[in-house]
Amino acid sequence: MHPSPFPLLGLSGGIAAGKSFVAAQLAARGWTIIDADALAREAVAPGSAGLAEVVQAFGPGVLGPEGGLDRGRLGARVFADAAARHRLNAILHPRIETLLAARLAALPSGTRGAVLDAALWVERGRAHHFDAFWTVDAPEDLRLARLAARDGLEPEAAHARLRAQASAPERALHADRVILNDGRDLSGILTEAETTLLADWRVRRARTWRAPMPASFTPDQLHAVLTALLTRGGDYGEVFVERRRAHALGMDDGRMEDVLASETFGASLRLMEGETTRFADLIAPTFDELLEAAHTLAAPGTGTPAELPALVTESFPTPSPVTVDPADVPLPEKVALVRRAEGLAREHAEVLRPGALKQVSAGYGDSTQRVWIASAERDGNGWVARATEDHRTQGVLRLNVTAGDGQQLQTGYQALGETRGFELFTEEAVARTVKEAVRLAVQALDAQPAPAGTFPVVLSSSAGGTMIHEACGHGLEADLALAGMSAFAGKLGEKVAADGVTIIDDGTLPHKRGSQAIDDEGNPVSRVVLIENGILKAYLQSRKTARKMDVEPTGNGRRESYRHLPIPRMRNTFLAAGSEAPEAILKDLDRGLLVTHMGGGQVDTVTGNFVFQVTEGYWVEQGERMYPVKNATLSGCGPEVLKQLTRIGSDLHHFDIGTCGKDGQGVPVSDALPTILCPALVVGGTAEPLPSVI
């Protein structure tokens, strides 16, 4: 969509939130509205190929008396059946895209701007494809009332339609603007938002749709390497080229002990033939060395040479545009950042508890990775050859604070990290991170030993999604499921969690640590619904596992570097928000544990059994925090926890960050969950055991 000479605004919102009302307001301001719903009607107009395919998929019962599509009947069916909804989307979306491109191409260059109005931009992983993305929201009770008045829906049917879409908190994670349409006057809000968009859309577009980067090998050279790789047969050939620059600084007790800088350049070749994979990696290779390695990998083959077409170059937008490339930031500025954080930690500790601070460790790291991927794959129609690239930037600041009172030492840890440039490290963000690390360390000095027993546990959204990532997420990676090393193996389509439990892995979330434009096999990132309303819907797929399961890759083929094979990995994994107020969940906890920060732990992916550390928690009685606890652990079974969840909060906003290890590889990830009630977890502690309440 990016070539248009005018701004493109993506507009979305939940059903009955008032998205069409906002679109009408923008139309009155001179914007051209392209309504995806209208395009969907056109795609299935009487006599169209789209309508014929819908009838073939859903039967003649979806037709009205005049032979056109009865949208009411079809809507009732697909909103009640996720599989039917996905089947309908597969029919409609390609046709809508074709019509949308035609509409944009027909607009005059002097157009003020185009609003692309669609309900499912987030669900389709497209929210980052625009010059700006706005979402319209309204309180749920108001939306339900609007649905009842507009469509005559009963409450149960209305709730089903709301649940069939991404939640408002999830849409907000993608949005540049959240417009609350609850009856208030929107004119001033829209004026300010429009002014901002018109002032900077060109700059934003240039950062989102980056210009091609100078590559180490030309398209002709990459084509020649792929041809050599497939001279003796094969099903898939790939060239992965990587150039990476990284910096790391470490300060301990005021001494700058580590200043590291590195730059690497390398490439790898992969050839897949049936169940066999052959792989080679090369440090700083020349074209001739790549060509020689390709012939070496091809040598064991016994097939015929592939007749490859020319490489088709594909471009994908990044969900994480960068303002200040850390590679361009002088080293003294990075040193100053670490010193500022370390000094602020000492100042804040003296304010909270004079003399308690014993040690401060501060670390900074950044990474600028550029990848070029060329591949050739055989499908039912012959060979397809593609080339694409990505530019990925990571930045992180870590604080580890130790406090003591003469009897004990306690630590507090916090990290600030995203797929942003150096602009991430604002004074406000750094201060927030530092002060939280200090608070955790100092508060732990007053914590009491945790009781032991089996209790209800409220996991706050501030605890991050460690349990979702470790105890559930790994079991949803396709390679583990194929190997039978997952508690979810062989359960597609089955009920594996409680009603209302939806788990999503999304590589398109703006600036989250696991986000990027493409995976490490050249596939565009996507939003993958793994568990929907308790039903197992999908696994995370690499190209190899997708071929085995006869499905499409999901954009989860990831590798640590050019030296590694891509395998299915999580990106940003989270439990979708519910509708309950988090404070109401805590208020109803009669006796149990509130966890506000989680630490590391261990998990058995085969069974889902886990043990996690609690770095900040509180003993709760009658809905009130009684005292902070220390030395607590949580034990349970991830799949069983999912089946027992009955209360899910609406506060999805905090993502923990980390580097996930698997098969000797580490990749950046993040995870999150809203406030939830786990009715029964084993709490390990050092205090006298209390009678379990379960």
Coordinates of N, CA and C in Angstrom, one line a residue, residues 2-194:
H2 N 2.1 1.2 0.3 CA 2.9 2.3 0.6 C 3.2 3.3 -0.6
P3 N 3.1 2.9 -1.8 CA 3.5 3.8 -2.9 C 2.6 5.0 -3.1
S4 N 1.4 5.1 -2.4 CA 0.5 6.2 -2.6 C 1.1 7.5 -2.3
P5 N 0.7 8.6 -3.1 CA 1.3 9.9 -2.8 C 0.5 10.7 -1.7
F6 N -0.3 10.0 -1.0 CA -1.0 10.6 0.1 C -1.0 9.7 1.3
P7 N -1.4 10.2 2.5 CA -1.3 9.3 3.7 C -2.4 8.2 3.7
L8 N -2.0 7.1 4.3 CA -3.0 6.0 4.4 C -3.2 5.8 5.9
L9 N -4.4 5.8 6.3 CA -4.8 5.7 7.7 C -5.6 4.4 7.9
G10 N -5.1 3.4 8.6 CA -5.8 2.2 9.0 C -6.8 2.5 10.1
L11 N -8.0 2.2 10.0 CA -9.0 2.4 11.0 C -9.7 1.1 11.3
S12 N -9.7 0.8 12.6 CA -10.4 -0.4 13.1 C -11.1 -0.1 14.4
G13 N -11.7 -1.2 14.9 CA -12.5 -1.1 16.1 C -13.4 -2.3 16.3
G14 N -13.7 -2.5 17.5 CA -14.6 -3.6 17.8 C -16.0 -3.4 17.3
I15 N -16.7 -4.5 17.1 CA -18.1 -4.4 16.5 C -18.9 -3.5 17.5
A16 N -19.7 -2.5 16.9 CA -20.5 -1.6 17.6 C -19.8 -0.6 18.4
A17 N -18.5 -0.4 18.2 CA -17.7 0.6 18.9 C -17.9 2.0 18.3
G18 N -18.4 2.0 17.1 CA -18.6 3.3 16.4 C -17.6 3.7 15.4
K19 N -16.9 2.7 14.8 CA -15.9 2.9 13.8 C -16.5 3.7 12.6
S20 N -17.7 3.3 12.2 CA -18.3 3.9 11.0 C -18.6 5.4 11.3
F21 N -18.9 5.7 12.5 CA -19.2 7.1 12.9 C -17.9 7.9 12.8
V22 N -16.8 7.4 13.3 CA -15.5 8.1 13.1 C -15.1 8.2 11.7
A23 N -15.3 7.2 10.9 CA -15.0 7.3 9.5 C -15.9 8.4 8.8
A24 N -17.1 8.5 9.2 CA -17.9 9.6 8.6 C -17.4 11.0 9.0
Q25 N -16.9 11.1 10.2 CA -16.3 12.4 10.7 C -15.1 12.7 9.8
L26 N -14.3 11.7 9.5 CA -13.1 11.9 8.7 C -13.5 12.3 7.2
A27 N -14.6 11.6 6.8 CA -15.0 11.9 5.4 C -15.5 13.4 5.3
A28 N -16.1 13.9 6.4 CA -16.5 15.3 6.4 C -15.3 16.2 6.3
R29 N -14.2 15.7 6.7 CA -12.9 16.5 6.7 C -12.2 16.4 5.4
G30 N -12.7 15.7 4.5 CA -12.1 15.6 3.2 C -11.3 14.3 2.9
W31 N -11.3 13.3 3.8 CA -10.7 12.1 3.6 C -11.5 11.1 2.8
T32 N -10.9 10.3 2.0 CA -11.6 9.3 1.2 C -11.7 8.0 2.0
I33 N -12.9 7.5 2.1 CA -13.1 6.3 2.9 C -13.2 5.1 2.0
I34 N -12.4 4.1 2.3 CA -12.5 2.9 1.6 C -13.0 1.8 2.6
D35 N -14.2 1.4 2.5 CA -14.8 0.5 3.5 C -14.6 -0.9 3.1
A36 N -13.9 -1.7 3.9 CA -13.7 -3.1 3.6 C -14.9 -3.9 3.6
D37 N -15.9 -3.5 4.4 CA -17.2 -4.2 4.4 C -17.9 -4.0 3.1
A38 N -17.8 -2.8 2.5 CA -18.4 -2.6 1.2 C -17.7 -3.4 0.2
L39 N -16.4 -3.5 0.3 CA -15.6 -4.3 -0.7 C -16.0 -5.8 -0.5
A40 N -16.2 -6.2 0.7 CA -16.6 -7.6 0.9 C -17.9 -7.9 0.3
R41 N -18.9 -6.9 0.3 CA -20.1 -7.1 -0.4 C -19.9 -7.2 -1.9
E42 N -19.1 -6.4 -2.4 CA -18.8 -6.4 -3.8 C -18.1 -7.8 -4.2
A43 N -17.3 -8.3 -3.4 CA -16.6 -9.5 -3.7 C -17.5 -10.7 -3.8
V44 N -18.7 -10.6 -3.1 CA -19.7 -11.7 -3.2 C -21.0 -11.3 -3.8
A45 N -20.9 -10.3 -4.7 CA -22.1 -9.8 -5.4 C -22.7 -11.0 -6.2
P46 N -24.0 -10.9 -6.4 CA -24.7 -11.9 -7.2 C -24.0 -12.2 -8.6
G47 N -23.7 -13.4 -8.9 CA -23.1 -13.8 -10.1 C -21.6 -13.8 -10.1
S48 N -21.0 -13.4 -8.9 CA -19.5 -13.3 -8.8 C -18.9 -14.7 -8.5
A49 N -17.6 -14.8 -8.8 CA -16.9 -16.0 -8.5 C -16.8 -16.1 -7.0
G50 N -16.7 -15.0 -6.3 CA -16.6 -15.0 -4.8 C -17.9 -15.7 -4.2
L51 N -19.0 -15.3 -4.7 CA -20.3 -15.8 -4.1 C -20.3 -17.3 -4.4
A52 N -19.9 -17.7 -5.6 CA -19.9 -19.1 -5.9 C -19.1 -19.9 -5.0
E53 N -17.9 -19.4 -4.6 CA -17.0 -20.1 -3.7 C -17.6 -20.2 -2.3
V54 N -18.3 -19.1 -1.9 CA -18.9 -19.1 -0.6 C -20.0 -20.2 -0.5
V55 N -20.8 -20.2 -1.6 CA -21.9 -21.2 -1.6 C -21.3 -22.6 -1.6
Q56 N -20.2 -22.8 -2.3 CA -19.6 -24.1 -2.4 C -19.0 -24.5 -1.0
A57 N -18.6 -23.5 -0.2 CA -18.0 -23.8 1.1 C -19.1 -24.0 2.2
F58 N -20.1 -23.2 2.1 CA -21.1 -23.2 3.2 C -22.5 -23.7 2.8
G59 N -22.7 -24.0 1.5 CA -24.0 -24.6 1.1 C -25.0 -23.5 0.6
P60 N -26.0 -23.9 -0.1 CA -27.0 -22.9 -0.6 C -27.8 -22.3 0.4
G61 N -27.8 -22.8 1.7 CA -28.5 -22.2 2.8 C -28.1 -20.8 3.1
V62 N -27.0 -20.3 2.6 CA -26.5 -19.0 2.9 C -27.1 -18.0 1.9
L63 N -27.9 -18.4 0.9 CA -28.4 -17.6 -0.1 C -29.8 -17.1 0.4
G64 N -30.2 -15.8 0.0 CA -31.5 -15.3 0.2 C -32.4 -15.6 -0.9
P65 N -33.7 -15.2 -0.8 CA -34.7 -15.6 -1.8 C -34.4 -15.0 -3.2
E66 N -33.6 -13.9 -3.3 CA -33.3 -13.3 -4.6 C -32.0 -13.9 -5.1
G67 N -31.4 -14.8 -4.5 CA -30.2 -15.4 -5.0 C -28.9 -14.8 -4.5
G68 N -29.0 -13.7 -3.7 CA -27.9 -13.0 -3.2 C -27.5 -13.6 -1.8
L69 N -26.4 -13.2 -1.3 CA -25.9 -13.7 0.0 C -26.7 -13.2 1.1
D70 N -27.2 -14.1 2.0 CA -27.9 -13.7 3.2 C -26.9 -13.5 4.3
R71 N -26.5 -12.3 4.5 CA -25.4 -12.0 5.4 C -25.7 -12.3 6.9
G72 N -27.0 -12.2 7.2 CA -27.5 -12.5 8.5 C -27.3 -14.0 8.8
R73 N -27.7 -14.9 7.9 CA -27.5 -16.3 8.1 C -26.0 -16.7 8.2
L74 N -25.3 -16.1 7.2 CA -23.8 -16.5 7.2 C -23.2 -16.0 8.5
G75 N -23.5 -14.7 8.9 CA -22.9 -14.2 10.1 C -23.2 -15.0 11.3
A76 N -24.4 -15.4 11.5 CA -24.7 -16.3 12.6 C -23.9 -17.5 12.7
R77 N -23.6 -18.0 11.5 CA -22.8 -19.3 11.4 C -21.4 -19.1 11.7
V78 N -20.8 -18.1 11.1 CA -19.3 -17.9 11.3 C -19.0 -17.3 12.6
F79 N -19.8 -16.5 13.2 CA -19.5 -16.0 14.5 C -19.6 -17.0 15.6
A80 N -20.3 -18.1 15.3 CA -20.4 -19.2 16.3 C -19.4 -20.3 16.1
D81 N -18.7 -20.2 14.9 CA -17.7 -21.3 14.6 C -16.5 -20.7 14.0
A82 N -15.4 -20.8 14.8 CA -14.1 -20.2 14.4 C -13.6 -20.7 13.1
A83 N -13.7 -22.1 12.9 CA -13.2 -22.7 11.7 C -14.0 -22.2 10.5
A84 N -15.3 -22.0 10.6 CA -16.1 -21.5 9.5 C -15.6 -20.0 9.2
R85 N -15.4 -19.3 10.3 CA -14.9 -17.9 10.1 C -13.6 -17.8 9.4
H86 N -12.7 -18.7 9.7 CA -11.4 -18.7 9.0 C -11.6 -19.1 7.6
R87 N -12.5 -20.0 7.3 CA -12.7 -20.5 5.9 C -13.3 -19.3 5.1
L88 N -14.2 -18.6 5.7 CA -14.8 -17.4 5.0 C -13.7 -16.4 4.7
N89 N -12.9 -16.1 5.7 CA -11.8 -15.1 5.6 C -10.9 -15.4 4.4
A90 N -10.6 -16.7 4.3 CA -9.7 -17.2 3.3 C -10.3 -17.0 1.9
I91 N -11.6 -17.0 1.8 CA -12.2 -16.7 0.5 C -12.3 -15.2 0.2
L92 N -12.6 -14.4 1.3 CA -12.9 -13.0 1.1 C -11.6 -12.2 1.0
H93 N -10.7 -12.4 1.9 CA -9.5 -11.5 2.0 C -8.7 -11.3 0.7
P94 N -8.4 -12.3 0.0 CA -7.6 -12.0 -1.2 C -8.4 -11.2 -2.2
R95 N -9.7 -11.4 -2.3 CA -10.6 -10.6 -3.2 C -10.7 -9.2 -2.7
I96 N -10.8 -9.0 -1.4 CA -10.9 -7.6 -0.9 C -9.6 -6.9 -1.1
E97 N -8.4 -7.6 -1.0 CA -7.1 -6.9 -1.2 C -7.0 -6.5 -2.7
T98 N -7.5 -7.3 -3.6 CA -7.4 -6.9 -5.0 C -8.3 -5.7 -5.3
L99 N -9.5 -5.6 -4.7 CA -10.4 -4.5 -4.9 C -9.8 -3.2 -4.2
L100 N -9.2 -3.4 -3.1 CA -8.6 -2.3 -2.3 C -7.5 -1.7 -3.1
A101 N -6.6 -2.5 -3.7 CA -5.5 -2.0 -4.5 C -6.0 -1.2 -5.7
A102 N -7.1 -1.7 -6.3 CA -7.7 -1.0 -7.4 C -8.3 0.4 -7.0
R103 N -8.9 0.4 -5.9 CA -9.5 1.7 -5.4 C -8.4 2.7 -5.1
L104 N -7.3 2.3 -4.5 CA -6.2 3.2 -4.2 C -5.6 3.7 -5.4
A105 N -5.4 2.8 -6.4 CA -4.7 3.2 -7.6 C -5.5 4.2 -8.4
A106 N -6.9 4.2 -8.2 CA -7.7 5.1 -9.0 C -7.9 6.5 -8.3
L107 N -7.4 6.7 -7.1 CA -7.5 8.0 -6.4 C -6.5 9.0 -7.0
P108 N -6.9 10.2 -7.2 CA -6.0 11.2 -7.7 C -4.9 11.5 -6.7
S109 N -3.8 12.0 -7.2 CA -2.6 12.3 -6.4 C -2.9 13.4 -5.4
G110 N -3.8 14.2 -5.6 CA -4.1 15.3 -4.7 C -5.1 14.9 -3.6
T111 N -5.4 13.7 -3.4 CA -6.2 13.2 -2.4 C -5.7 13.6 -1.0
R112 N -6.5 14.1 -0.1 CA -6.1 14.5 1.2 C -5.5 13.3 2.0
G113 N -6.1 12.2 1.9 CA -5.7 11.0 2.5 C -6.8 9.9 2.4
A114 N -6.4 8.7 2.5 CA -7.4 7.6 2.4 C -7.5 6.9 3.8
V115 N -8.7 6.6 4.2 CA -9.0 5.9 5.4 C -9.4 4.4 5.0
L116 N -8.6 3.5 5.4 CA -8.9 2.1 5.1 C -9.6 1.5 6.3
D117 N -10.9 1.4 6.2 CA -11.8 1.1 7.3 C -12.1 -0.4 7.3
A118 N -11.6 -1.2 8.3 CA -11.8 -2.6 8.4 C -11.8 -3.0 9.8
A119 N -12.6 -4.0 10.2 CA -12.7 -4.5 11.6 C -11.5 -5.4 11.9
L120 N -10.9 -6.0 11.0 CA -9.9 -7.1 11.3 C -8.5 -6.8 10.9
W121 N -8.0 -5.6 10.9 CA -6.7 -5.3 10.6 C -5.7 -6.0 11.6
V122 N -6.0 -5.9 12.9 CA -5.2 -6.6 13.9 C -5.2 -8.1 13.7
E123 N -6.4 -8.7 13.5 CA -6.5 -10.1 13.4 C -5.7 -10.6 12.2
R124 N -5.6 -9.8 11.2 CA -5.0 -10.2 9.9 C -3.5 -9.8 10.0
G125 N -3.0 -9.3 11.1 CA -1.6 -8.9 11.1 C -1.2 -7.8 10.2
R126 N -2.1 -6.9 10.0 CA -1.8 -5.8 9.0 C -1.8 -4.4 9.6
A127 N -2.0 -4.3 10.9 CA -2.1 -3.0 11.6 C -0.9 -2.1 11.4
H128 N 0.3 -2.7 11.1 CA 1.5 -2.0 10.9 C 1.8 -1.6 9.4
H129 N 0.8 -1.8 8.6 CA 1.0 -1.6 7.1 C 0.6 -0.1 6.7
F130 N 0.3 0.7 7.7 CA -0.3 2.0 7.3 C 0.7 3.1 7.8
D131 N 0.4 4.3 7.4 CA 1.1 5.5 7.9 C 0.7 5.8 9.3
A132 N -0.5 5.4 9.7 CA -0.9 5.5 11.1 C -2.1 4.5 11.3
F133 N -2.2 4.0 12.5 CA -3.3 3.1 12.8 C -4.1 3.5 14.0
W134 N -5.4 3.8 13.8 CA -6.3 4.2 14.8 C -7.3 3.1 15.1
T135 N -7.7 3.0 16.4 CA -8.8 2.1 16.7 C -9.8 2.8 17.5
V136 N -11.0 2.4 17.3 CA -12.2 3.1 18.0 C -12.7 2.1 19.0
D137 N -12.9 2.6 20.2 CA -13.4 1.7 21.3 C -14.6 2.4 22.0
A138 N -15.3 1.6 22.7 CA -16.4 2.1 23.6 C -16.6 1.0 24.7
P139 N -17.2 1.4 25.8 CA -17.4 0.5 26.9 C -18.3 -0.7 26.4
E140 N -18.0 -1.9 27.0 CA -18.6 -3.1 26.5 C -20.1 -3.0 26.6
D141 N -20.6 -2.5 27.8 CA -22.1 -2.4 27.9 C -22.7 -1.6 26.9
L142 N -22.1 -0.5 26.5 CA -22.6 0.4 25.5 C -22.6 -0.3 24.1
R143 N -21.5 -1.1 23.8 CA -21.5 -1.8 22.6 C -22.6 -2.9 22.5
L144 N -22.8 -3.6 23.6 CA -23.9 -4.6 23.6 C -25.2 -3.9 23.4
A145 N -25.4 -2.8 24.0 CA -26.7 -2.1 23.8 C -26.9 -1.6 22.3
R146 N -25.8 -1.2 21.7 CA -25.9 -0.8 20.3 C -26.2 -2.0 19.4
L147 N -25.6 -3.2 19.7 CA -25.8 -4.4 18.9 C -27.3 -4.8 19.1
A148 N -27.8 -4.7 20.3 CA -29.2 -5.1 20.5 C -30.1 -4.2 19.7
A149 N -29.8 -2.9 19.7 CA -30.7 -1.9 19.0 C -30.5 -2.0 17.5
R150 N -29.3 -2.2 17.1 CA -29.0 -2.2 15.6 C -29.4 -3.5 14.9
D151 N -29.0 -4.6 15.6 CA -29.2 -5.9 14.9 C -30.2 -6.8 15.6
G152 N -30.8 -6.4 16.7 CA -31.8 -7.2 17.4 C -31.2 -8.4 18.0
L153 N -29.9 -8.4 18.4 CA -29.3 -9.6 18.9 C -29.6 -9.8 20.4
E154 N -29.7 -11.1 20.7 CA -29.9 -11.4 22.1 C -28.5 -11.3 22.8
P155 N -28.4 -11.1 24.1 CA -27.1 -10.9 24.8 C -26.1 -12.0 24.5
E156 N -26.5 -13.3 24.5 CA -25.5 -14.3 24.2 C -24.9 -14.2 22.8
A157 N -25.8 -14.0 21.8 CA -25.3 -13.8 20.5 C -24.4 -12.6 20.3
A158 N -24.8 -11.5 21.0 CA -24.0 -10.3 21.0 C -22.6 -10.5 21.6
H159 N -22.6 -11.2 22.8 CA -21.3 -11.5 23.4 C -20.4 -12.3 22.5
A160 N -21.0 -13.3 21.8 CA -20.3 -14.1 20.9 C -19.6 -13.3 19.8
R161 N -20.3 -12.3 19.3 CA -19.7 -11.5 18.2 C -18.5 -10.6 18.8
L162 N -18.7 -10.2 20.0 CA -17.6 -9.4 20.6 C -16.3 -10.3 20.8
R163 N -16.6 -11.6 21.3 CA -15.5 -12.5 21.5 C -14.8 -12.9 20.2
A164 N -15.5 -12.8 19.1 CA -14.9 -13.3 17.8 C -13.8 -12.4 17.3
Q165 N -13.7 -11.2 17.9 CA -12.7 -10.2 17.4 C -11.6 -10.0 18.5
A166 N -10.5 -9.4 18.1 CA -9.5 -9.1 19.1 C -10.1 -8.2 20.1
S167 N -9.6 -8.3 21.4 CA -10.1 -7.5 22.4 C -9.7 -6.0 22.3
A168 N -10.4 -5.1 23.0 CA -9.9 -3.7 22.9 C -8.5 -3.5 23.5
P169 N -8.1 -4.2 24.6 CA -6.7 -4.0 25.0 C -5.7 -4.5 24.0
E170 N -6.0 -5.6 23.3 CA -5.1 -6.0 22.3 C -5.0 -5.0 21.1
R171 N -6.1 -4.5 20.6 CA -6.1 -3.5 19.6 C -5.3 -2.3 20.0
A172 N -5.4 -1.9 21.3 CA -4.7 -0.7 21.8 C -3.2 -0.9 21.7
L173 N -2.7 -2.2 21.8 CA -1.3 -2.4 21.7 C -0.7 -2.0 20.3
H174 N -1.6 -2.1 19.3 CA -1.2 -1.8 18.0 C -1.4 -0.3 17.6
A175 N -2.2 0.4 18.3 CA -2.8 1.6 17.8 C -1.9 2.8 18.1
D176 N -1.8 3.7 17.1 CA -1.2 5.0 17.4 C -2.2 5.9 18.2
R177 N -3.5 5.7 17.9 CA -4.5 6.4 18.6 C -5.6 5.5 19.0
V178 N -6.1 5.6 20.2 CA -7.3 4.9 20.7 C -8.4 6.0 20.9
I179 N -9.4 6.0 20.1 CA -10.5 7.0 20.1 C -11.7 6.4 20.9
L180 N -12.0 7.0 22.0 CA -13.1 6.5 22.8 C -14.3 7.1 22.4
N181 N -15.2 6.3 21.8 CA -16.5 6.8 21.2 C -17.6 6.4 22.1
D182 N -17.7 7.1 23.3 CA -18.7 6.8 24.3 C -19.8 7.9 24.4
G183 N -19.9 8.7 23.3 CA -20.9 9.8 23.3 C -20.3 11.2 23.5
R184 N -19.0 11.3 23.8 CA -18.3 12.5 23.9 C -18.1 13.2 22.6
D185 N -17.8 14.5 22.6 CA -17.6 15.2 21.3 C -16.1 14.9 20.9
L186 N -16.0 14.4 19.6 CA -14.8 13.9 19.1 C -14.1 14.9 18.2
S187 N -14.7 16.0 18.0 CA -14.1 17.0 17.0 C -12.7 17.4 17.4
G188 N -12.5 17.8 18.6 CA -11.2 18.3 19.0 C -10.1 17.1 19.0
I189 N -10.5 15.9 19.4 CA -9.7 14.8 19.4 C -9.2 14.5 18.0
L190 N -10.2 14.5 17.0 CA -9.9 14.1 15.6 C -9.0 15.2 15.0
T191 N -9.3 16.5 15.4 CA -8.5 17.6 14.8 C -7.0 17.4 15.2
E192 N -6.7 17.2 16.5 CA -5.4 17.0 16.9 C -4.7 15.8 16.3
A193 N -5.4 14.7 16.2 CA -4.9 13.4 15.6 C -4.6 13.6 14.2
E194 N -5.5 14.3 13.5 CA -5.3 14.5 12.0 C -4.1 15.4 11.8

